[in-house]
């Protein structure tokens, strides 16, 4: 049976438990954020590697760089064939429908043939130049994708490796914090029903504000907590609290402020990792966690002596 703590000792003890609960909440949030980012980066890396494997440079088509090319002579042949057909048609029309001199008929036929040849050559050359432009556009886009992959793949590999190391470090610290928190609870000073971030923060606010001076009894923190819970003045579940931070600011201000501050801290740490792509800020944070856990471990030893554990 744990020795009963004095009013001041109780407030200090509950505050220490609250600090550990908040520390554990922050470490969980940071760990989840890092995990989600690593998962996302791995998916991006897999997609980039697949793209690098499947993406091929465009095939260079036969391009017309000069008018004296094989394509041009083929065009001339096609134009000549069309010109012959058109010339024959023009001859028949002018012979039977118009009274033209022989030389004028020949001129019309020659102009029709030359026009057909020139138009055919122009169409062929324009089409080949268009193909050349398309090829150069596709090649430029391919080179841009290659350049992006050359930058993104090493970056993502470094990011995944760095965040994975931070996750390993964080898992150790989080495990140590959870064990320390369990050891505090196992002292028996806080009833199991009221263990957790939400009840502990609310109860500490009662004690710190002077609304209660003890945990048990008619005017104790447990009784007040249950009363306000029945009246829907406070929220019991952490998930609901996280969704309604602004709504709980009046009746559970300490919890609301603590979670908001914790969220800002984790956001700042993750932004630091994102922008600078280094682990300095996060490793510094975990060093502080280690120091705090060491401090609370020392305090725990004192409570274990007082409680007879």
Tab-separated table of N, CA, C and O in Angstrom, residues 75-200:
chain	number	residue	atom	x	y	z
A	75	UNK	N	9.981	12.498	-102.979
A	75	UNK	CA	8.880	13.458	-103.084
A	75	UNK	C	8.749	13.986	-104.503
A	75	UNK	O	7.648	14.176	-105.029
A	76	UNK	N	9.916	14.222	-105.145
A	76	UNK	CA	9.893	14.697	-106.531
A	76	UNK	C	9.235	13.664	-107.453
A	76	UNK	O	8.461	14.009	-108.352
A	77	UNK	N	9.559	12.395	-107.201
A	77	UNK	CA	8.971	11.325	-108.007
A	77	UNK	C	7.458	11.273	-107.821
A	77	UNK	O	6.698	11.156	-108.790
A	78	UNK	N	7.031	11.386	-106.545
A	78	UNK	CA	5.594	11.378	-106.261
A	78	UNK	C	4.925	12.606	-106.890
A	78	UNK	O	3.830	12.510	-107.469
A	79	UNK	N	5.615	13.746	-106.752
A	79	UNK	CA	5.055	14.965	-107.337
A	79	UNK	C	4.954	14.860	-108.847
A	79	UNK	O	3.985	15.329	-109.455
A	80	UNK	N	5.968	14.239	-109.460
A	80	UNK	CA	5.940	14.068	-110.906
A	80	UNK	C	4.771	13.184	-111.333
A	80	UNK	O	4.084	13.457	-112.336
A	81	UNK	N	4.531	12.132	-110.570
A	81	UNK	CA	3.418	11.232	-110.881
A	81	UNK	C	2.090	11.969	-110.784
A	81	UNK	O	1.237	11.883	-111.673
A	82	UNK	N	1.943	12.727	-109.673
A	82	UNK	CA	0.712	13.511	-109.514
A	82	UNK	C	0.634	14.582	-110.608
A	82	UNK	O	-0.437	14.864	-111.153
A	83	UNK	N	1.791	15.173	-110.911
A	83	UNK	CA	1.787	16.194	-111.963
A	83	UNK	C	1.369	15.627	-113.300
A	83	UNK	O	0.643	16.274	-114.072
A	84	UNK	N	1.841	14.407	-113.596
A	84	UNK	CA	1.470	13.776	-114.860
A	84	UNK	C	-0.032	13.552	-114.927
A	84	UNK	O	-0.682	13.790	-115.959
A	85	UNK	N	-0.580	13.103	-113.815
A	85	UNK	CA	-2.027	12.860	-113.768
A	85	UNK	C	-2.787	14.171	-113.938
A	85	UNK	O	-3.749	14.267	-114.718
A	86	UNK	N	-2.331	15.183	-113.196
A	86	UNK	CA	-3.008	16.478	-113.269
A	86	UNK	C	-2.826	17.088	-114.663
A	86	UNK	O	-3.743	17.670	-115.250
A	87	UNK	N	-1.589	16.945	-115.203
A	87	UNK	CA	-1.330	17.485	-116.539
A	87	UNK	C	-2.226	16.859	-117.587
A	87	UNK	O	-2.761	17.549	-118.477
A	88	UNK	N	-2.392	15.538	-117.506
A	88	UNK	CA	-3.278	14.847	-118.448
A	88	UNK	C	-4.700	15.357	-118.309
A	88	UNK	O	-5.413	15.579	-119.307
A	89	UNK	N	-5.098	15.554	-117.067
A	89	UNK	CA	-6.448	16.075	-116.840
A	89	UNK	C	-6.618	17.469	-117.395
A	89	UNK	O	-7.634	17.795	-118.024
A	90	UNK	N	-5.589	18.312	-117.164
A	90	UNK	CA	-5.651	19.683	-117.675
A	90	UNK	C	-5.675	19.687	-119.212
A	90	UNK	O	-6.409	20.463	-119.847
A	91	UNK	N	-4.875	18.810	-119.803
A	91	UNK	CA	-4.841	18.728	-121.267
A	91	UNK	C	-6.207	18.376	-121.837
A	91	UNK	O	-6.690	18.991	-122.787
A	92	UNK	N	-6.865	17.381	-121.241
A	92	UNK	CA	-8.176	16.961	-121.715
A	92	UNK	C	-9.200	18.076	-121.570
A	92	UNK	O	-10.018	18.308	-122.471
A	93	UNK	N	-9.126	18.767	-120.397
A	93	UNK	CA	-10.096	19.844	-120.174
A	93	UNK	C	-9.884	20.975	-121.163
A	93	UNK	O	-10.820	21.484	-121.789
A	94	UNK	N	-8.605	21.383	-121.317
A	94	UNK	CA	-8.324	22.510	-122.220
A	94	UNK	C	-8.540	22.138	-123.686
A	94	UNK	O	-8.881	22.976	-124.517
A	95	UNK	N	-8.348	20.842	-124.026
A	95	UNK	CA	-8.478	20.411	-125.417
A	95	UNK	C	-9.933	20.396	-125.866
A	95	UNK	O	-10.257	20.796	-126.992
A	96	UNK	N	-10.812	19.907	-124.967
A	96	UNK	CA	-12.216	19.731	-125.359
A	96	UNK	C	-13.109	20.899	-124.950
A	96	UNK	O	-14.158	21.103	-125.550
A	97	UNK	N	-12.693	21.666	-123.932
A	97	UNK	CA	-13.607	22.679	-123.415
A	97	UNK	C	-13.161	24.102	-123.734
A	97	UNK	O	-13.970	25.033	-123.693
A	98	UNK	N	-11.876	24.315	-123.995
A	98	UNK	CA	-11.392	25.672	-124.235
A	98	UNK	C	-10.621	25.698	-125.565
A	98	UNK	O	-9.916	24.746	-125.923
A	99	UNK	N	-10.761	26.783	-126.236
A	99	UNK	CA	-10.065	26.983	-127.504
A	99	UNK	C	-8.753	27.701	-127.239
A	99	UNK	O	-8.694	28.944	-127.201
A	100	UNK	N	-7.716	26.951	-126.884
A	100	UNK	CA	-6.417	27.528	-126.556
A	100	UNK	C	-5.397	27.137	-127.625
A	100	UNK	O	-5.512	26.075	-128.254
A	101	UNK	N	-4.396	27.980	-127.784
A	101	UNK	CA	-3.310	27.668	-128.686
A	101	UNK	C	-2.477	26.533	-128.096
A	101	UNK	O	-2.535	26.266	-126.882
A	102	UNK	N	-1.706	25.895	-128.937
A	102	UNK	CA	-0.888	24.759	-128.481
A	102	UNK	C	0.113	25.175	-127.417
A	102	UNK	O	0.295	24.480	-126.408
A	103	UNK	N	0.772	26.283	-127.612
A	103	UNK	CA	1.781	26.741	-126.640
A	103	UNK	C	1.151	27.098	-125.301
A	103	UNK	O	1.722	26.838	-124.235
A	104	UNK	N	-0.046	27.696	-125.341
A	104	UNK	CA	-0.712	28.053	-124.070
A	104	UNK	C	-1.133	26.804	-123.319
A	104	UNK	O	-1.028	26.732	-122.093
A	105	UNK	N	-1.591	25.810	-124.102
A	105	UNK	CA	-1.956	24.544	-123.457
A	105	UNK	C	-0.745	23.925	-122.770
A	105	UNK	O	-0.820	23.442	-121.634
A	106	UNK	N	0.379	23.934	-123.456
A	106	UNK	CA	1.598	23.355	-122.872
A	106	UNK	C	2.018	24.107	-121.609
A	106	UNK	O	2.465	23.512	-120.623
A	107	UNK	N	1.894	25.444	-121.660
A	107	UNK	CA	2.261	26.253	-120.494
A	107	UNK	C	1.389	25.908	-119.291
A	107	UNK	O	1.886	25.745	-118.168
A	108	UNK	N	0.099	25.790	-119.540
A	108	UNK	CA	-0.824	25.435	-118.447
A	108	UNK	C	-0.480	24.072	-117.885
A	108	UNK	O	-0.457	23.852	-116.663
A	109	UNK	N	-0.189	23.125	-118.793
A	109	UNK	CA	0.141	21.768	-118.331
A	109	UNK	C	1.437	21.775	-117.538
A	109	UNK	O	1.533	21.156	-116.459
A	110	UNK	N	2.446	22.509	-118.027
A	110	UNK	CA	3.733	22.562	-117.327
A	110	UNK	C	3.573	23.198	-115.943
A	110	UNK	O	4.109	22.699	-114.949
A	111	UNK	N	2.817	24.275	-115.874
A	111	UNK	CA	2.583	24.943	-114.578
A	111	UNK	C	1.856	24.010	-113.604
A	111	UNK	O	2.154	23.976	-112.411
A	112	UNK	N	0.871	23.251	-114.123
A	112	UNK	CA	0.135	22.313	-113.264
A	112	UNK	C	1.056	21.230	-112.735
A	112	UNK	O	1.013	20.859	-111.549
A	113	UNK	N	1.928	20.703	-113.619
A	113	UNK	CA	2.868	19.658	-113.194
A	113	UNK	C	3.856	20.203	-112.170
A	113	UNK	O	4.110	19.583	-111.129
A	114	UNK	N	4.432	21.380	-112.456
A	114	UNK	CA	5.376	21.974	-111.514
A	114	UNK	C	4.718	22.286	-110.172
A	114	UNK	O	5.298	22.078	-109.103
A	115	UNK	N	3.514	22.789	-110.199
A	115	UNK	CA	2.781	23.086	-108.952
A	115	UNK	C	2.562	21.839	-108.116
A	115	UNK	O	2.730	21.847	-106.889
A	116	UNK	N	2.199	20.734	-108.782
A	116	UNK	CA	1.981	19.471	-108.061
A	116	UNK	C	3.270	18.964	-107.439
A	116	UNK	O	3.292	18.489	-106.295
A	117	UNK	N	4.376	19.083	-108.223
A	117	UNK	CA	5.666	18.623	-107.718
A	117	UNK	C	6.098	19.461	-106.506
A	117	UNK	O	6.504	18.937	-105.470
A	118	UNK	N	6.015	20.793	-106.665
A	118	UNK	CA	6.431	21.683	-105.566
A	118	UNK	C	5.587	21.460	-104.319
A	118	UNK	O	6.111	21.395	-103.202
A	119	UNK	N	4.286	21.346	-104.495
A	119	UNK	CA	3.396	21.140	-103.338
A	119	UNK	C	3.716	19.817	-102.644
A	119	UNK	O	3.756	19.736	-101.409
A	120	UNK	N	3.975	18.769	-103.403
A	120	UNK	CA	4.283	17.463	-102.802
A	120	UNK	C	5.590	17.521	-102.014
A	120	UNK	O	5.685	17.012	-100.889
A	121	UNK	N	6.606	18.152	-102.634
A	121	UNK	CA	7.890	18.274	-101.943
A	121	UNK	C	7.741	19.082	-100.662
A	121	UNK	O	8.279	18.730	-99.610
A	122	UNK	N	6.992	20.163	-100.736
A	122	UNK	CA	6.779	21.016	-99.549
A	122	UNK	C	6.093	20.240	-98.426
A	122	UNK	O	6.495	20.319	-97.259
A	123	UNK	N	5.083	19.475	-98.776
A	123	UNK	CA	4.353	18.692	-97.760
A	123	UNK	C	5.270	17.668	-97.107
A	123	UNK	O	5.282	17.489	-95.884
A	124	UNK	N	6.072	16.984	-97.920
A	124	UNK	CA	6.971	15.954	-97.379
A	124	UNK	C	8.011	16.572	-96.451
A	124	UNK	O	8.262	16.093	-95.345
A	125	UNK	N	8.637	17.668	-96.915
A	125	UNK	CA	9.665	18.313	-96.099
A	125	UNK	C	9.073	18.871	-94.798
A	125	UNK	O	9.653	18.742	-93.724
A	126	UNK	N	7.891	19.483	-94.907
A	126	UNK	CA	7.223	20.019	-93.706
A	126	UNK	C	6.913	18.907	-92.725
A	126	UNK	O	7.073	19.056	-91.504
A	127	UNK	N	6.462	17.762	-93.269
A	127	UNK	CA	6.137	16.635	-92.389
A	127	UNK	C	7.385	16.108	-91.694
A	127	UNK	O	7.364	15.794	-90.495
A	128	UNK	N	8.509	16.029	-92.441
A	128	UNK	CA	9.736	15.535	-91.827
A	128	UNK	C	10.268	16.513	-90.780
A	128	UNK	O	10.772	16.117	-89.737
A	129	UNK	N	10.131	17.826	-91.044
A	129	UNK	CA	10.583	18.819	-90.077
A	129	UNK	C	9.732	18.762	-88.814
A	129	UNK	O	10.244	18.899	-87.702
A	130	UNK	N	8.450	18.534	-89.000
A	130	UNK	CA	7.555	18.379	-87.842
A	130	UNK	C	7.978	17.173	-87.008
A	130	UNK	O	8.003	17.237	-85.775
A	131	UNK	N	8.324	16.073	-87.710
A	131	UNK	CA	8.805	14.891	-86.987
A	131	UNK	C	10.076	15.175	-86.224
A	131	UNK	O	10.270	14.688	-85.093
A	132	UNK	N	10.952	15.977	-86.808
A	132	UNK	CA	12.205	16.351	-86.138
A	132	UNK	C	11.928	17.175	-84.886
A	132	UNK	O	12.530	16.954	-83.827
A	133	UNK	N	10.977	18.108	-84.992
A	133	UNK	CA	10.614	18.945	-83.841
A	133	UNK	C	10.017	18.099	-82.716
A	133	UNK	O	10.326	18.299	-81.533
A	134	UNK	N	9.174	17.133	-83.088
A	134	UNK	CA	8.562	16.247	-82.084
A	134	UNK	C	9.643	15.426	-81.388
A	134	UNK	O	9.634	15.272	-80.164
A	135	UNK	N	10.584	14.897	-82.192
A	135	UNK	CA	11.676	14.110	-81.609
A	135	UNK	C	12.500	14.936	-80.624
A	135	UNK	O	12.805	14.475	-79.523
A	136	UNK	N	12.834	16.157	-80.998
A	136	UNK	CA	13.636	17.008	-80.116
A	136	UNK	C	12.885	17.348	-78.837
A	136	UNK	O	13.477	17.414	-77.748
A	137	UNK	N	11.573	17.542	-78.945
A	137	UNK	CA	10.755	17.799	-77.748
A	137	UNK	C	10.740	16.582	-76.830
A	137	UNK	O	10.916	16.691	-75.605
A	138	UNK	N	10.523	15.390	-77.412
A	138	UNK	CA	10.510	14.158	-76.615
A	138	UNK	C	11.870	13.897	-75.975
A	138	UNK	O	11.948	13.450	-74.819
A	139	UNK	N	12.934	14.185	-76.718
A	139	UNK	CA	14.273	13.980	-76.174
A	139	UNK	C	14.547	14.936	-75.017
A	139	UNK	O	15.122	14.532	-73.995
A	140	UNK	N	14.123	16.178	-75.153
A	140	UNK	CA	14.315	17.148	-74.075
A	140	UNK	C	13.539	16.730	-72.818
A	140	UNK	O	14.052	16.794	-71.705
A	141	UNK	N	12.306	16.286	-73.012
A	141	UNK	CA	11.493	15.841	-71.873
A	141	UNK	C	12.115	14.623	-71.204
A	141	UNK	O	12.111	14.513	-69.965
A	142	UNK	N	12.648	13.697	-72.021
A	142	UNK	CA	13.311	12.514	-71.463
A	142	UNK	C	14.543	12.913	-70.648
A	142	UNK	O	14.761	12.407	-69.544
A	143	UNK	N	15.342	13.828	-71.181
A	143	UNK	CA	16.542	14.295	-70.466
A	143	UNK	C	16.175	14.994	-69.157
A	143	UNK	O	16.878	14.854	-68.153
A	144	UNK	N	15.076	15.737	-69.174
A	144	UNK	CA	14.621	16.399	-67.947
A	144	UNK	C	14.205	15.369	-66.898
A	144	UNK	O	14.499	15.532	-65.709
A	145	UNK	N	13.515	14.314	-67.337
A	145	UNK	CA	13.132	13.239	-66.404
A	145	UNK	C	14.360	12.536	-65.847
A	145	UNK	O	14.426	12.215	-64.658
A	146	UNK	N	15.332	12.295	-66.708
A	146	UNK	CA	16.575	11.660	-66.265
A	146	UNK	C	17.313	12.535	-65.247
A	146	UNK	O	17.823	12.038	-64.235
A	147	UNK	N	17.353	13.816	-65.521
A	147	UNK	CA	18.031	14.745	-64.616
A	147	UNK	C	17.323	14.787	-63.263
A	147	UNK	O	17.972	14.813	-62.208
A	148	UNK	N	15.998	14.782	-63.294
A	148	UNK	CA	15.229	14.791	-62.048
A	148	UNK	C	15.455	13.506	-61.262
A	148	UNK	O	15.622	13.527	-60.040
A	149	UNK	N	15.467	12.375	-61.976
A	149	UNK	CA	15.722	11.099	-61.295
A	149	UNK	C	17.127	11.075	-60.700
A	149	UNK	O	17.332	10.545	-59.601
A	150	UNK	N	18.092	11.635	-61.431
A	150	UNK	CA	19.471	11.662	-60.931
A	150	UNK	C	19.587	12.463	-59.636
A	150	UNK	O	20.462	12.198	-58.806
A	151	UNK	N	18.711	13.432	-59.457
A	151	UNK	CA	18.702	14.222	-58.216
A	151	UNK	C	17.843	13.564	-57.142
A	151	UNK	O	18.249	13.445	-55.981
A	152	UNK	N	16.638	13.108	-57.519
A	152	UNK	CA	15.660	12.639	-56.528
A	152	UNK	C	16.021	11.283	-55.922
A	152	UNK	O	15.796	11.062	-54.728
A	153	UNK	N	16.570	10.370	-56.721
A	153	UNK	CA	16.851	9.029	-56.200
A	153	UNK	C	17.884	9.058	-55.068
A	153	UNK	O	17.635	8.502	-53.994
A	154	UNK	N	19.046	9.720	-55.240
A	154	UNK	CA	19.991	9.803	-54.114
A	154	UNK	C	19.406	10.554	-52.913
A	154	UNK	O	19.655	10.183	-51.762
A	155	UNK	N	18.628	11.599	-53.199
A	155	UNK	CA	18.012	12.377	-52.106
A	155	UNK	C	17.069	11.499	-51.284
A	155	UNK	O	17.096	11.530	-50.049
A	156	UNK	N	16.226	10.732	-51.969
A	156	UNK	CA	15.269	9.874	-51.271
A	156	UNK	C	15.981	8.763	-50.492
A	156	UNK	O	15.581	8.425	-49.382
A	157	UNK	N	17.038	8.208	-51.067
A	157	UNK	CA	17.797	7.171	-50.362
A	157	UNK	C	18.399	7.732	-49.069
A	157	UNK	O	18.342	7.075	-48.014
A	158	UNK	N	18.954	8.928	-49.151
A	158	UNK	CA	19.526	9.570	-47.965
A	158	UNK	C	18.432	9.877	-46.947
A	158	UNK	O	18.604	9.664	-45.737
A	159	UNK	N	17.300	10.371	-47.446
A	159	UNK	CA	16.185	10.716	-46.569
A	159	UNK	C	15.659	9.484	-45.835
A	159	UNK	O	15.406	9.522	-44.631
A	160	UNK	N	15.495	8.384	-46.567
A	160	UNK	CA	14.991	7.143	-45.962
A	160	UNK	C	15.962	6.619	-44.911
A	160	UNK	O	15.556	6.226	-43.813
A	161	UNK	N	17.258	6.612	-45.255
A	161	UNK	CA	18.272	6.116	-44.314
A	161	UNK	C	18.306	6.974	-43.045
A	161	UNK	O	18.355	6.438	-41.930
A	162	UNK	N	18.261	8.292	-43.220
A	162	UNK	CA	18.341	9.190	-42.077
A	162	UNK	C	17.119	9.046	-41.173
A	162	UNK	O	17.235	8.929	-39.956
A	163	UNK	N	15.940	9.042	-41.770
A	163	UNK	CA	14.715	8.934	-40.975
A	163	UNK	C	14.582	7.565	-40.315
A	163	UNK	O	14.037	7.440	-39.229
A	164	UNK	N	15.076	6.546	-40.991
A	164	UNK	CA	15.044	5.202	-40.403
A	164	UNK	C	15.920	5.140	-39.153
A	164	UNK	O	15.554	4.510	-38.148
A	165	UNK	N	17.078	5.797	-39.209
A	165	UNK	CA	17.952	5.857	-38.029
A	165	UNK	C	17.286	6.624	-36.903
A	165	UNK	O	17.376	6.245	-35.726
A	166	UNK	N	16.618	7.720	-37.251
A	166	UNK	CA	15.900	8.498	-36.238
A	166	UNK	C	14.775	7.680	-35.617
A	166	UNK	O	14.510	7.780	-34.414
A	167	UNK	N	14.123	6.874	-36.433
A	167	UNK	CA	13.050	6.020	-35.912
A	167	UNK	C	13.600	4.993	-34.923
A	167	UNK	O	12.982	4.720	-33.883
A	168	UNK	N	14.759	4.416	-35.236
A	168	UNK	CA	15.373	3.455	-34.312
A	168	UNK	C	15.713	4.127	-32.990
A	168	UNK	O	15.457	3.586	-31.910
A	169	UNK	N	16.314	5.308	-33.089
A	169	UNK	CA	16.646	6.061	-31.883
A	169	UNK	C	15.389	6.414	-31.120
A	169	UNK	O	15.328	6.280	-29.887
A	170	UNK	N	14.358	6.864	-31.854
A	170	UNK	CA	13.100	7.238	-31.220
A	170	UNK	C	12.399	6.064	-30.560
A	170	UNK	O	11.790	6.215	-29.495
A	171	UNK	N	12.476	4.892	-31.175
A	171	UNK	CA	11.834	3.706	-30.592
A	171	UNK	C	12.454	3.354	-29.246
A	171	UNK	O	11.752	2.951	-28.309
A	172	UNK	N	13.763	3.507	-29.142
A	172	UNK	CA	14.438	3.217	-27.873
A	172	UNK	C	14.003	4.215	-26.802
A	172	UNK	O	13.652	3.831	-25.681
A	173	UNK	N	14.025	5.506	-27.156
A	173	UNK	CA	13.641	6.534	-26.192
A	173	UNK	C	12.182	6.387	-25.790
A	173	UNK	O	11.823	6.539	-24.614
A	174	UNK	N	11.352	6.075	-26.748
A	174	UNK	CA	9.922	5.918	-26.448
A	174	UNK	C	9.681	4.724	-25.541
A	174	UNK	O	8.855	4.782	-24.617
A	175	UNK	N	10.408	3.646	-25.801
A	175	UNK	CA	10.291	2.465	-24.944
A	175	UNK	C	10.732	2.782	-23.512
A	175	UNK	O	10.079	2.359	-22.538
A	176	UNK	N	11.824	3.539	-23.394
A	176	UNK	CA	12.310	3.923	-22.062
A	176	UNK	C	11.304	4.822	-21.346
A	176	UNK	O	11.070	4.675	-20.138
A	177	UNK	N	10.702	5.740	-22.098
A	177	UNK	CA	9.723	6.653	-21.498
A	177	UNK	C	8.484	5.892	-21.040
A	177	UNK	O	7.952	6.154	-19.945
A	178	UNK	N	8.025	4.969	-21.866
A	178	UNK	CA	6.839	4.188	-21.503
A	178	UNK	C	7.100	3.342	-20.263
A	178	UNK	O	6.244	3.246	-19.375
A	179	UNK	N	8.276	2.726	-20.184
A	179	UNK	CA	8.605	1.914	-19.016
A	179	UNK	C	8.652	2.790	-17.760
A	179	UNK	O	8.141	2.406	-16.693
A	180	UNK	N	9.244	3.970	-17.893
A	180	UNK	CA	9.331	4.885	-16.768
A	180	UNK	C	7.942	5.334	-16.330
A	180	UNK	O	7.645	5.404	-15.127
A	181	UNK	N	7.089	5.612	-17.291
A	181	UNK	CA	5.713	6.012	-16.991
A	181	UNK	C	4.964	4.888	-16.281
A	181	UNK	O	4.246	5.121	-15.297
A	182	UNK	N	5.132	3.666	-16.761
A	182	UNK	CA	4.493	2.514	-16.111
A	182	UNK	C	4.999	2.336	-14.676
A	182	UNK	O	4.223	1.998	-13.774
A	183	UNK	N	6.295	2.575	-14.481
A	183	UNK	CA	6.856	2.460	-13.132
A	183	UNK	C	6.237	3.497	-12.195
A	183	UNK	O	5.971	3.214	-11.021
A	184	UNK	N	6.012	4.693	-12.698
A	184	UNK	CA	5.336	5.724	-11.897
A	184	UNK	C	3.926	5.290	-11.525
A	184	UNK	O	3.494	5.428	-10.375
A	185	UNK	N	3.205	4.782	-12.514
A	185	UNK	CA	1.834	4.350	-12.243
A	185	UNK	C	1.807	3.162	-11.277
A	185	UNK	O	0.907	3.043	-10.430
A	186	UNK	N	2.804	2.271	-11.407
A	186	UNK	CA	2.830	1.074	-10.556
A	186	UNK	C	3.089	1.385	-9.081
A	186	UNK	O	2.931	0.505	-8.236
A	187	UNK	N	3.468	2.620	-8.796
A	187	UNK	CA	3.621	3.009	-7.387
A	187	UNK	C	2.276	3.013	-6.668
A	187	UNK	O	2.227	2.931	-5.439
A	188	UNK	N	1.192	3.099	-7.434
A	188	UNK	CA	-0.141	2.996	-6.850
A	188	UNK	C	-0.753	4.310	-6.404
A	188	UNK	O	-1.825	4.304	-5.789
A	189	UNK	N	-0.126	5.431	-6.698
A	189	UNK	CA	-0.675	6.713	-6.258
A	189	UNK	C	-1.865	7.163	-7.111
A	189	UNK	O	-2.703	7.925	-6.651
A	190	UNK	N	-1.898	6.747	-8.374
A	190	UNK	CA	-2.998	7.127	-9.259
A	190	UNK	C	-3.774	5.864	-9.642
A	190	UNK	O	-3.203	4.904	-10.169
A	191	UNK	N	-5.076	5.884	-9.386
A	191	UNK	CA	-5.939	4.736	-9.673
A	191	UNK	C	-5.923	4.445	-11.180
A	191	UNK	O	-5.924	5.370	-11.993
A	192	UNK	N	-5.875	3.151	-11.596
A	192	UNK	CA	-5.756	2.796	-13.016
A	192	UNK	C	-6.772	3.476	-13.934
A	192	UNK	O	-6.436	3.824	-15.071
A	193	UNK	N	-7.996	3.683	-13.465
A	193	UNK	CA	-9.023	4.294	-14.303
A	193	UNK	C	-8.635	5.699	-14.742
A	193	UNK	O	-9.081	6.178	-15.784
A	194	UNK	N	-7.806	6.365	-13.931
A	194	UNK	CA	-7.467	7.770	-14.194
A	194	UNK	C	-6.028	7.921	-14.708
A	194	UNK	O	-5.448	8.995	-14.630
A	195	UNK	N	-5.499	6.838	-15.225
A	195	UNK	CA	-4.172	6.888	-15.820
A	195	UNK	C	-4.298	7.186	-17.314
A	195	UNK	O	-5.162	6.642	-17.991
A	196	UNK	N	-3.466	8.060	-17.800
A	196	UNK	CA	-3.542	8.463	-19.202
A	196	UNK	C	-3.406	9.972	-19.311
A	196	UNK	O	-3.603	10.706	-18.339
A	197	UNK	N	-3.077	10.437	-20.510
A	197	UNK	CA	-2.817	11.859	-20.704
A	197	UNK	C	-4.008	12.735	-20.355
A	197	UNK	O	-3.861	13.754	-19.657
A	198	UNK	N	-5.205	12.374	-20.805
A	198	UNK	CA	-6.374	13.238	-20.592
A	198	UNK	C	-6.752	13.325	-19.117
A	198	UNK	O	-6.849	14.436	-18.571
A	199	UNK	N	-6.968	12.203	-18.408
A	199	UNK	CA	-7.340	12.329	-16.998
A	199	UNK	C	-6.235	12.939	-16.145
A	199	UNK	O	-6.517	13.754	-15.258
A	200	UNK	N	-4.990	12.577	-16.386
A	200	UNK	CA	-3.894	13.097	-15.571
A	200	UNK	C	-3.764	14.609	-15.746
A	200	UNK	O	-3.590	15.351	-14.764
